[in-house]
XYZ file of C-alpha atoms in Angstrom:
685
model
C -16.459 -33.616 -3.826
C -14.506 -30.377 -3.476
C -17.665 -28.302 -3.604
C -19.078 -30.087 -0.610
C -16.234 -29.038 1.659
C -17.525 -25.482 2.009
C -20.587 -24.745 4.164
C -23.124 -21.993 3.558
C -22.358 -18.482 4.686
C -23.279 -17.725 8.269
C -24.752 -14.470 9.583
C -21.400 -13.496 11.139
C -19.880 -12.999 7.713
C -21.697 -9.776 6.932
C -20.354 -7.947 9.965
C -16.925 -7.340 8.465
C -13.638 -8.612 9.880
C -12.822 -8.084 13.537
C -9.270 -9.074 14.424
C -9.208 -11.163 17.567
C -6.287 -12.593 19.479
C -5.950 -16.364 19.622
C -2.391 -16.933 20.849
C -1.088 -20.445 21.193
C 0.665 -21.523 24.383
C 4.027 -20.465 22.977
C 2.663 -17.283 21.441
C 3.679 -18.082 17.899
C 0.618 -19.719 16.277
C 2.445 -22.754 14.944
C -0.139 -25.375 15.880
C -3.502 -26.270 14.346
C -6.154 -24.005 15.767
C -8.631 -21.427 14.592
C -7.272 -18.126 13.378
C -8.396 -14.534 13.998
C -8.598 -14.060 10.256
C -11.077 -16.802 9.401
C -14.210 -18.275 10.893
C -13.811 -22.051 10.876
C -17.310 -23.422 10.402
C -17.976 -27.120 10.488
C -21.513 -28.276 9.843
C -23.979 -29.484 7.288
C -25.003 -27.616 4.177
C -28.310 -25.829 4.628
C -29.846 -25.006 1.236
C -32.121 -22.497 2.898
C -29.299 -20.395 4.327
C -29.637 -16.776 3.137
C -26.743 -15.346 1.194
C -25.307 -11.856 1.066
C -22.534 -10.531 -1.138
C -19.164 -9.636 0.295
C -18.954 -6.146 -1.149
C -22.244 -4.551 -0.228
C -21.560 -2.619 2.980
C -19.511 0.539 2.396
C -17.662 2.035 5.325
C -16.065 5.437 5.565
C -12.498 6.193 6.657
C -13.558 9.165 8.758
C -14.937 12.650 8.124
C -15.319 13.050 4.392
C -14.066 15.879 2.239
C -16.849 16.653 -0.204
C -16.036 18.513 -3.418
C -18.304 20.796 -5.455
C -21.375 19.830 -3.437
C -19.905 21.654 -0.466
C -18.987 20.785 3.086
C -22.584 20.763 4.285
C -23.297 17.223 3.129
C -22.682 14.794 5.968
C -20.750 11.562 5.623
C -22.000 8.247 6.929
C -20.183 8.537 10.247
C -19.787 12.265 10.728
C -22.080 13.802 13.359
C -24.019 16.777 12.115
C -22.296 20.069 12.744
C -18.811 18.722 13.332
C -17.321 20.331 10.220
C -13.557 20.631 9.895
C -11.339 19.757 12.864
C -9.683 22.793 14.487
C -6.231 23.834 13.358
C -3.593 24.383 16.020
C -2.961 28.019 15.070
C -6.547 29.185 14.827
C -7.633 32.743 14.100
C -7.161 35.195 16.887
C -9.673 37.996 17.497
C -8.460 41.084 15.725
C -5.711 39.182 13.974
C -4.378 39.850 10.506
C -5.720 36.789 8.774
C -8.162 33.877 8.843
C -5.711 30.993 8.745
C -8.301 28.261 9.043
C -10.268 29.681 6.154
C -7.136 30.185 4.056
C -5.771 26.696 4.666
C -9.138 25.097 4.007
C -9.430 27.043 0.770
C -5.905 26.127 -0.322
C -5.943 22.476 0.694
C -9.543 21.924 -0.284
C -8.613 22.571 -3.860
C -6.547 19.389 -3.774
C -9.670 17.424 -2.987
C -11.380 18.527 -6.179
C -8.537 19.390 -8.522
C -8.369 15.815 -9.802
C -12.056 16.017 -10.578
C -15.491 15.673 -9.044
C -17.201 15.360 -5.693
C -16.129 12.432 -3.560
C -17.592 10.474 -0.714
C -15.202 7.788 0.487
C -16.528 4.290 0.844
C -14.407 1.354 1.891
C -14.985 -1.852 0.016
C -16.600 -4.408 2.268
C -14.366 -6.645 4.307
C -14.463 -10.191 3.097
C -15.703 -13.056 5.253
C -13.849 -16.322 5.250
C -14.642 -19.779 6.439
C -13.321 -23.276 6.311
C -15.187 -26.547 6.405
C -14.993 -30.262 6.550
C -16.401 -33.183 4.711
C -15.441 -36.276 2.857
C -12.369 -35.887 0.670
C -12.828 -37.607 -2.670
C -10.089 -38.950 -4.874
C -11.226 -36.743 -7.754
C -12.008 -33.076 -7.089
C -13.031 -32.360 -10.651
C -16.534 -33.809 -10.595
C -19.638 -31.703 -11.052
C -21.714 -30.345 -8.186
C -24.323 -27.722 -8.968
C -24.128 -25.641 -5.822
C -22.436 -25.269 -2.474
C -25.755 -24.718 -0.769
C -26.800 -21.274 -1.988
C -28.215 -20.163 -5.287
C -26.314 -16.893 -5.095
C -22.867 -18.483 -5.306
C -23.082 -21.441 -7.690
C -20.052 -23.635 -8.119
C -19.547 -23.267 -11.833
C -20.071 -19.516 -12.088
C -17.352 -16.867 -12.064
C -17.563 -15.062 -8.761
C -17.724 -11.506 -10.074
C -20.626 -12.269 -12.414
C -22.935 -12.528 -9.418
C -21.157 -9.566 -7.760
C -20.372 -11.363 -4.546
C -16.931 -9.797 -4.902
C -15.696 -6.408 -6.031
C -12.155 -5.422 -6.970
C -11.240 -2.774 -4.412
C -10.170 0.173 -6.558
C -13.036 -0.526 -8.970
C -15.543 -0.342 -6.132
C -14.449 3.219 -5.335
C -14.181 4.390 -8.912
C -17.803 3.489 -9.649
C -18.863 6.765 -7.999
C -19.626 10.093 -9.686
C -16.192 11.271 -8.572
C -14.647 8.317 -10.372
C -16.524 9.200 -13.549
C -15.274 12.791 -13.345
C -11.690 11.608 -12.851
C -11.945 9.347 -15.881
C -12.962 12.275 -18.086
C -9.693 14.024 -17.229
C -7.453 10.978 -17.644
C -5.104 10.658 -20.631
C -6.372 8.456 -23.427
C -4.681 6.534 -26.205
C -0.930 6.392 -26.367
C 2.142 4.590 -27.642
C 5.475 3.212 -26.521
C 8.682 5.063 -27.437
C 12.251 3.851 -27.690
C 12.902 4.849 -24.088
C 11.637 6.991 -21.207
C 13.496 10.158 -22.235
C 12.130 9.965 -25.765
C 8.612 9.412 -24.427
C 8.960 12.411 -22.108
C 10.219 14.656 -24.897
C 7.520 13.676 -27.394
C 4.439 13.560 -25.138
C 2.282 16.683 -24.775
C 0.377 17.111 -21.502
C -3.228 17.963 -22.348
C -5.050 17.078 -19.120
C -6.237 19.830 -16.779
C -3.845 20.164 -13.854
C -2.323 22.778 -11.551
C 1.034 21.007 -11.633
C 3.867 22.258 -13.770
C 4.252 20.249 -16.975
C 7.866 19.432 -16.169
C 8.839 15.823 -16.948
C 11.660 15.829 -14.383
C 9.310 16.872 -11.591
C 6.681 14.409 -12.832
C 9.122 11.503 -12.760
C 10.352 12.477 -9.297
C 6.774 12.680 -8.015
C 5.757 9.230 -9.308
C 8.947 7.149 -9.073
C 9.913 8.330 -5.567
C 8.142 9.110 -2.307
C 8.370 12.805 -3.078
C 10.533 15.170 -5.038
C 13.355 16.815 -3.137
C 15.975 19.283 -4.367
C 18.556 16.484 -4.396
C 16.328 14.070 -6.346
C 15.526 16.687 -8.972
C 19.218 17.534 -9.290
C 20.090 13.838 -9.708
C 17.560 13.377 -12.527
C 18.785 16.480 -14.339
C 22.418 15.431 -13.901
C 21.970 11.808 -15.016
C 19.139 12.401 -17.481
C 15.807 10.586 -17.333
C 17.161 7.388 -18.886
C 20.328 7.412 -16.791
C 18.470 8.046 -13.539
C 16.029 5.188 -14.203
C 18.891 2.802 -15.061
C 20.504 3.792 -11.767
C 17.274 3.221 -9.841
C 16.620 -0.134 -11.506
C 19.932 -1.454 -10.183
C 19.435 -0.749 -6.460
C 22.097 -3.206 -5.299
C 24.719 -0.786 -6.652
C 23.287 2.237 -4.818
C 25.134 2.888 -1.571
C 23.033 2.874 1.611
C 22.208 6.303 2.952
C 23.331 7.404 6.449
C 19.785 6.783 7.669
C 19.809 3.218 6.328
C 23.102 2.580 8.150
C 21.444 3.828 11.339
C 18.840 1.080 11.016
C 21.378 -1.069 12.873
C 19.921 0.658 15.946
C 16.758 -1.456 15.498
C 17.812 -4.735 17.173
C 15.173 -7.066 15.693
C 15.455 -6.030 12.057
C 17.890 -8.693 10.835
C 16.721 -11.553 13.025
C 15.139 -14.644 11.481
C 11.804 -16.019 12.723
C 13.659 -18.761 14.624
C 15.903 -16.172 16.288
C 12.908 -13.999 17.150
C 11.250 -16.996 18.806
C 14.377 -17.866 20.756
C 14.966 -14.287 21.919
C 11.317 -13.469 22.592
C 11.683 -12.926 26.336
C 14.887 -10.921 25.968
C 13.308 -8.634 23.370
C 10.124 -8.256 25.402
C 12.161 -7.200 28.447
C 13.692 -4.436 26.341
C 10.323 -3.339 24.965
C 11.282 -4.339 21.409
C 8.330 -4.946 19.081
C 9.725 -6.573 15.910
C 6.646 -5.995 13.736
C 6.730 -2.287 14.625
C 10.475 -2.004 14.083
C 9.934 -3.393 10.582
C 7.409 -0.618 9.887
C 9.784 1.943 11.438
C 12.564 0.785 9.108
C 10.265 0.962 6.080
C 9.375 4.558 6.946
C 13.064 5.432 7.257
C 13.796 3.953 3.842
C 10.881 5.769 2.249
C 12.142 9.099 3.590
C 15.909 8.758 3.240
C 16.901 5.881 0.968
C 18.454 6.707 -2.395
C 16.814 3.511 -3.717
C 13.537 5.339 -4.150
C 12.032 3.419 -7.061
C 12.822 0.168 -5.278
C 11.035 1.411 -2.145
C 8.027 2.501 -4.202
C 7.819 -0.989 -5.688
C 8.210 -2.580 -2.246
C 5.210 -0.542 -1.123
C 3.300 -1.510 -4.273
C 3.870 -5.231 -3.743
C 3.125 -4.950 -0.027
C -0.339 -3.752 -1.044
C -0.728 -6.216 -3.917
C 0.506 -9.337 -2.071
C -0.547 -8.050 1.300
C 0.125 -9.469 4.746
C -0.756 -7.127 7.610
C 2.100 -6.118 9.903
C -0.059 -6.503 13.004
C -1.553 -9.943 12.446
C -1.359 -12.482 15.264
C 2.126 -13.874 14.661
C 3.415 -10.829 12.807
C 5.884 -10.074 15.572
C 7.780 -13.219 14.589
C 7.171 -13.672 10.874
C 6.293 -10.401 9.151
C 9.806 -8.959 9.125
C 11.090 -12.035 7.312
C 8.229 -11.859 4.793
C 9.184 -8.265 3.990
C 12.865 -9.116 3.623
C 12.805 -12.595 2.059
C 9.676 -12.412 -0.108
C 8.807 -8.828 -1.047
C 12.194 -7.096 -1.035
C 13.948 -10.107 -2.517
C 11.655 -9.995 -5.571
C 10.361 -6.403 -5.772
C 12.300 -5.733 -8.994
C 12.678 -9.369 -9.944
C 10.015 -11.963 -10.761
C 6.431 -11.857 -9.573
C 5.936 -15.633 -10.077
C 8.972 -16.182 -7.826
C 7.438 -13.811 -5.273
C 4.097 -15.637 -5.277
C 5.755 -19.040 -4.878
C 7.985 -17.769 -2.061
C 5.013 -16.132 -0.319
C 3.061 -19.383 -0.366
C 5.887 -21.122 1.468
C 6.381 -18.399 4.041
C 5.017 -18.781 7.584
C 3.620 -15.232 7.571
C 1.188 -15.833 4.703
C 0.395 -19.388 5.775
C -0.602 -18.204 9.255
C -2.255 -14.951 8.182
C -4.609 -16.778 5.806
C -5.133 -19.903 7.938
C -3.334 -22.379 5.665
C -1.722 -23.883 8.743
C -5.235 -24.954 9.796
C -6.133 -26.592 6.482
C -6.095 -30.392 6.368
C -7.444 -32.929 3.928
C -10.306 -33.719 6.297
C -11.053 -30.070 7.240
C -10.184 -27.737 4.400
C -9.735 -24.005 4.899
C -10.065 -22.061 1.643
C -8.727 -18.650 2.693
C -5.325 -18.794 1.016
C -6.631 -20.598 -2.051
C -9.257 -17.904 -2.551
C -6.881 -14.971 -2.096
C -4.260 -16.534 -4.345
C -6.877 -16.232 -7.086
C -8.855 -13.137 -6.127
C -6.095 -10.834 -4.859
C -2.686 -12.266 -5.707
C -3.081 -13.431 -9.309
C -5.972 -13.431 -11.802
C -8.241 -11.051 -9.874
C -11.948 -11.191 -9.210
C -12.763 -10.869 -12.910
C -10.078 -13.319 -13.958
C -12.383 -16.210 -14.801
C -12.095 -18.469 -11.741
C -15.172 -20.039 -10.202
C -16.072 -21.164 -6.706
C -15.259 -24.681 -7.796
C -11.746 -23.544 -8.756
C -11.288 -22.063 -5.283
C -12.242 -25.322 -3.600
C -10.057 -27.473 -5.790
C -7.125 -25.125 -5.196
C -7.791 -25.334 -1.460
C -7.665 -29.124 -1.637
C -4.459 -29.036 -3.674
C -2.754 -26.726 -1.158
C -3.458 -28.870 1.909
C -0.353 -30.081 3.694
C 1.432 -26.731 3.755
C 1.983 -25.318 7.221
C 4.339 -23.988 9.874
C 6.233 -25.803 12.577
C 8.845 -24.422 14.977
C 9.036 -21.183 13.030
C 9.669 -22.819 9.656
C 7.703 -23.865 6.609
C 6.766 -27.550 6.574
C 4.908 -29.839 4.210
C 2.772 -32.393 6.048
C 2.268 -35.208 3.563
C -0.152 -36.978 5.887
C -2.477 -33.937 5.728
C -2.263 -33.457 1.955
C -5.195 -34.316 -0.297
C -4.350 -36.732 -3.100
C -6.452 -36.821 -6.230
C -6.997 -35.208 -9.603
C -7.507 -31.421 -9.678
C -8.350 -28.906 -12.391
C -8.112 -25.178 -11.692
C -8.455 -22.508 -14.387
C -7.019 -24.835 -17.012
C -4.298 -26.229 -14.732
C -4.849 -29.947 -14.319
C -2.793 -32.554 -12.521
C -3.218 -36.112 -11.254
C -1.779 -34.987 -7.881
C -1.292 -38.634 -7.032
C 2.192 -38.764 -5.505
C 2.610 -39.381 -1.780
C 6.230 -38.213 -2.027
C 6.337 -34.890 -0.085
C 8.756 -33.221 -2.510
C 6.729 -34.188 -5.570
C 3.429 -33.213 -3.953
C 4.869 -29.869 -2.875
C 6.245 -29.281 -6.379
C 2.763 -29.716 -7.868
C 1.541 -26.806 -5.746
C 4.461 -24.667 -6.930
C 3.594 -25.549 -10.531
C 0.005 -24.452 -9.976
C 1.126 -21.148 -8.424
C 3.429 -20.414 -11.348
C 0.587 -21.254 -13.710
C -1.772 -18.703 -12.152
C 1.071 -16.168 -11.782
C 1.552 -16.280 -15.562
C -2.129 -16.524 -16.466
C -3.330 -13.877 -18.974
C -5.763 -12.540 -16.372
C -2.881 -12.089 -13.920
C -0.973 -10.140 -16.554
C -3.978 -7.832 -16.919
C -4.489 -7.523 -13.167
C -0.853 -6.703 -12.393
C -0.747 -4.288 -15.337
C -3.885 -2.471 -14.235
C -2.684 -2.238 -10.630
C 0.711 -0.901 -11.713
C -0.855 1.644 -14.061
C -3.217 2.739 -11.295
C -0.259 3.295 -8.992
C 1.951 5.194 -11.453
C -0.407 6.797 -13.968
C -4.037 7.414 -13.099
C -6.898 6.231 -10.911
C -8.579 5.347 -14.212
C -5.632 4.022 -16.258
C -6.042 3.932 -20.060
C -6.802 0.489 -21.480
C -4.153 1.040 -24.152
C -1.446 1.193 -21.483
C -2.831 -1.691 -19.454
C -2.864 -3.913 -22.547
C 0.742 -3.055 -23.448
C 1.904 -3.677 -19.883
C 0.063 -7.000 -19.808
C 1.788 -8.038 -23.049
C 5.184 -7.124 -21.581
C 4.384 -9.113 -18.434
C 3.485 -12.174 -20.494
C 6.426 -11.989 -22.904
C 8.892 -11.537 -20.027
C 7.261 -14.197 -17.816
C 6.374 -11.855 -14.994
C 9.699 -10.018 -14.696
C 9.265 -6.592 -13.126
C 12.010 -4.465 -14.686
C 10.772 -4.866 -18.296
C 7.313 -3.986 -17.015
C 8.601 -0.736 -15.523
C 10.578 0.140 -18.634
C 7.428 -0.277 -20.753
C 5.554 1.919 -18.291
C 8.134 4.719 -18.299
C 8.520 4.513 -22.081
C 4.784 5.023 -22.619
C 3.187 8.317 -23.517
C 0.323 7.683 -21.069
C 2.736 7.933 -18.128
C 4.163 11.268 -19.216
C 0.734 12.645 -20.165
C -0.736 11.928 -16.713
C 0.682 14.932 -14.851
C -1.411 15.712 -11.770
C -3.625 12.640 -12.113
C -2.726 11.083 -8.761
C -3.435 12.443 -5.271
C -1.095 11.480 -2.457
C -2.492 9.144 0.137
C -1.915 10.174 3.784
C 1.350 8.253 4.168
C 2.653 9.571 0.867
C 1.785 13.144 1.844
C 3.668 12.954 5.136
C 6.707 11.159 3.712
C 6.864 13.696 0.867
C 6.758 16.488 3.455
C 9.774 15.050 5.285
C 11.612 14.721 1.996
C 10.933 18.195 0.645
C 11.804 19.814 4.003
C 15.129 17.931 3.975
C 14.618 16.566 7.483
C 17.797 14.732 8.466
C 18.080 11.539 10.538
C 20.529 12.903 13.108
C 19.224 14.164 16.440
C 18.972 17.920 16.852
C 20.877 19.810 19.520
C 17.640 20.118 21.459
C 17.255 16.360 21.914
C 17.524 15.184 25.508
C 18.318 11.505 25.966
C 16.736 9.650 28.860
C 19.014 6.651 28.476
C 16.360 4.665 26.604
C 16.068 3.964 22.899
C 18.355 5.897 20.519
C 17.006 9.166 19.147
C 16.678 7.795 15.618
C 14.620 4.791 16.725
C 12.429 6.983 18.909
C 11.847 9.466 16.116
C 10.857 6.756 13.651
C 8.338 5.343 16.108
C 6.819 8.802 16.495
C 6.409 9.107 12.721
C 4.962 5.593 12.687
C 2.424 6.565 15.367
C 1.488 9.698 13.443
C 0.856 7.640 10.306
C -1.415 5.376 12.328
C -3.358 8.495 13.309
C -3.620 9.439 9.648
C -5.023 5.997 8.805
C -2.230 4.661 6.589
C 1.146 3.200 7.472
C 3.332 0.567 5.786
C 1.626 -2.830 5.759
C -1.102 -1.422 7.970
C -4.298 -2.618 6.279
C -5.653 -5.450 8.478
C -7.395 -7.261 5.620
C -5.526 -8.978 2.750
C -6.624 -6.567 0.023
C -4.050 -3.929 0.986
C -4.755 -0.203 0.898
C -6.845 1.216 -1.947
C -4.802 3.252 -4.418
C -7.392 5.713 -5.699
C -8.158 9.242 -4.581
C -11.814 8.772 -3.671
C -10.877 6.242 -0.968
C -8.941 8.848 1.014
C -11.086 11.989 0.955
C -10.917 12.730 4.678
C -10.885 16.338 5.875
C -9.677 15.297 9.310
C -6.710 13.480 7.805
C -5.811 16.474 5.638
C -5.825 18.855 8.592
C -3.839 16.400 10.718
C -1.240 16.227 7.956
C -1.027 20.018 7.749
C -0.500 20.208 11.506
C 2.321 17.669 11.290
C 3.913 19.813 8.568
C 3.790 22.747 10.989
C 5.508 20.656 13.659
C 8.282 19.780 11.223
C 8.719 23.415 10.222
C 9.018 24.295 13.903
C 11.481 21.462 14.572
C 9.356 19.986 17.339
C 10.454 16.376 16.719
C 13.923 16.850 18.205
C 14.983 13.288 17.373
C 15.727 14.637 13.870
C 17.464 17.724 12.482
C 15.662 20.382 10.468
C 16.338 23.345 8.258
C 14.686 26.316 9.941
C 11.849 27.853 7.967
C 13.714 31.133 7.437
C 16.647 29.214 5.898
C 14.649 27.140 3.402
C 15.373 29.753 0.726
C 19.094 30.518 0.613
C 18.709 34.187 -0.367
C 15.100 35.181 0.360
C 13.733 38.095 -1.711
C 12.889 41.317 0.086
C 9.248 41.539 -1.064
C 6.421 39.263 0.066
C 5.228 38.197 -3.392
C 8.695 37.273 -4.609
C 9.396 35.446 -1.343
C 6.243 33.318 -1.771
C 7.380 32.462 -5.311
C 10.824 31.433 -4.068
C 9.419 29.432 -1.153
C 6.945 27.634 -3.437
C 9.757 26.768 -5.847
C 11.747 25.355 -2.920
C 8.883 23.319 -1.365
C 6.650 22.275 -4.278
C 9.136 22.875 -7.101
C 7.008 25.322 -9.080
C 5.166 28.623 -8.743
C 1.600 28.773 -7.483
C -1.392 30.191 -9.294
C -2.295 33.840 -8.703
C -5.303 32.807 -6.605
C -3.265 30.448 -4.430
C -0.536 33.042 -4.037
C -3.079 35.606 -2.885
C -4.483 33.166 -0.308
C -1.011 32.500 1.064
C -0.184 36.192 1.260
C -3.421 36.471 3.200
C -2.029 34.036 5.742
C 0.773 36.508 6.411
C -1.565 39.471 6.167
C 0.642 41.404 3.742
C 0.331 42.542 0.092
C 2.654 41.201 -2.586
C 4.767 44.365 -2.641
C 5.317 44.572 1.121
C 8.892 44.517 2.403
C 9.707 41.395 4.423
C 12.767 39.944 6.112
C 13.958 36.315 6.106
C 11.325 35.417 8.702
C 8.582 36.897 6.486
C 8.108 39.383 9.316
C 7.499 36.460 11.673
C 5.101 34.565 9.393
C 7.458 32.293 7.425
C 6.376 29.100 9.207
C 2.698 29.826 8.569
C 3.429 30.686 4.932
C 5.482 27.517 4.376
C 2.797 25.424 6.016
C 0.147 26.945 3.756
C 2.246 26.096 0.679
C 2.465 22.502 1.928
C -1.351 22.490 2.125
C -1.613 23.445 -1.545
C -2.738 21.116 -4.349
C 0.814 21.244 -5.684
C 1.969 19.262 -2.635
C -1.088 17.007 -2.363
C -0.805 15.868 -5.988
C 1.868 13.523 -7.267
């Protein structure tokens, strides 16, 4: 029976996931062999095997930023006494100001402004295993257990808490409870986004200006910039969203045209295989060039809403950029699966993903055969990519889905269906039932597609997609009223994305949620590039060494910096993607590292790009310090700061508000601008 194809959990599964390297002779992982993602276990069921849940071992992302309880409380992995990392421009004896103290005070507010103390805990990494056993002609029979009492076949997984939805696992903390108290509640849908913006009062506590144009720019792009704000005001909220929802008609930016300098970007998996040696000789890393290109688009593309949705789906239907085989297949997955459907149909995306070599290799489907079934992809199709952990599926559903999906694999860089490795026999999965009796490869393959479309349009999938989208655009604790309306739109429109977004932007909950999202590390850095108007052309100070073009080199440097910060496009090694809630990212070290990068940009240190000098950020700087801070804040964070924050920033320069200053702020303009970029107004989106 299907249930008998899965062995008991082994002790290795509670250690978390450690990516290993198991290259095949040709380096492309196209043959049957074990995968670094899964542990292939073949043995007999041992009813006495102890069981442990997947989501029981929290792990931190680094030094933790703790809110009202103070900095004295140590995180799980932070040695006692380490405190905040040093800033590059530390206080000098006898100097005018305590910059470290000022920046910590300014930026620290961002860690608590959305509510509550936070101690980051990663959700546990899932263990995976395959198995073998006799394949029956009917996978729908009853078996009481797979060998452990803790994970019975007929029980929904989440009811025994062997799984935890990632964002939910973070939001169960006291910080999550505090955030929920400040989230918008109730709501309604208006005739359009502009009407919703005009009619929705903002009642939540926030330091952000209650400006709908700024709010839209902060949520629907990777960061407001003077040009973006001007575009929204010129076109109107409705007009700008219509423009963004038709990205094919938006001309590529100069930076996107420069992506031609990345030689692997447009190559197919077959071409990447054929040109492997040539690319290696040139030092080209295709999986990294794909990430480089994504960063460029996030900073400079005019198709901002499209890029936000690409990032959303890359977390929702996640395949890590750096998996073993990613150098050949991940670029194509980004282009042909995610980008091709980011504003189209999610059912189409899920079907395409399940026929793409990247997902089939990443989740071991290439290793799954009717006589040795690997359940990785079948499980994640249910748990992460469709109905979600609370969506009603059972362990038995997982195993029957795994049997149904046998036969799919990769050969010579392309998707193949191996009919001789496909299980034949009746299956029933979450209400989907099929005789699955045809030996015809096309008919057998079509049954799998039918199953995937069924789960993609399942009511639980509608809820899961809706909740994930609302978490991304509205609040870490999205209102149920909004989630329910989004789920209804998803169902009525059969998983189409654009109607889903129009419902979102036409809802009062979206416009009421000003200041309810904190930027993750990648979002903070990309927003900094955007607001500083960094340009993709090399500066006059760039010195070529005859190697890679300046643009390509600069992108790789940003990419490397994002790796330091702990978040980069498609960077999560496990298939759950990055968490999208504030309490998962409360790292003091990451915040300080981001502030230091902002200082480097203000100083123009990355000569591969062109910068506006700090003294020229404000076209006509006022002559007094207080007025200059107001003008600089308006330019960088698009609003004035509070009196307390303004006083802290004046302290950075060591001058009173009425002091006379020149365009360089008497030599302190870079430090002042950097302090503004450490404010809650820049950390929040």
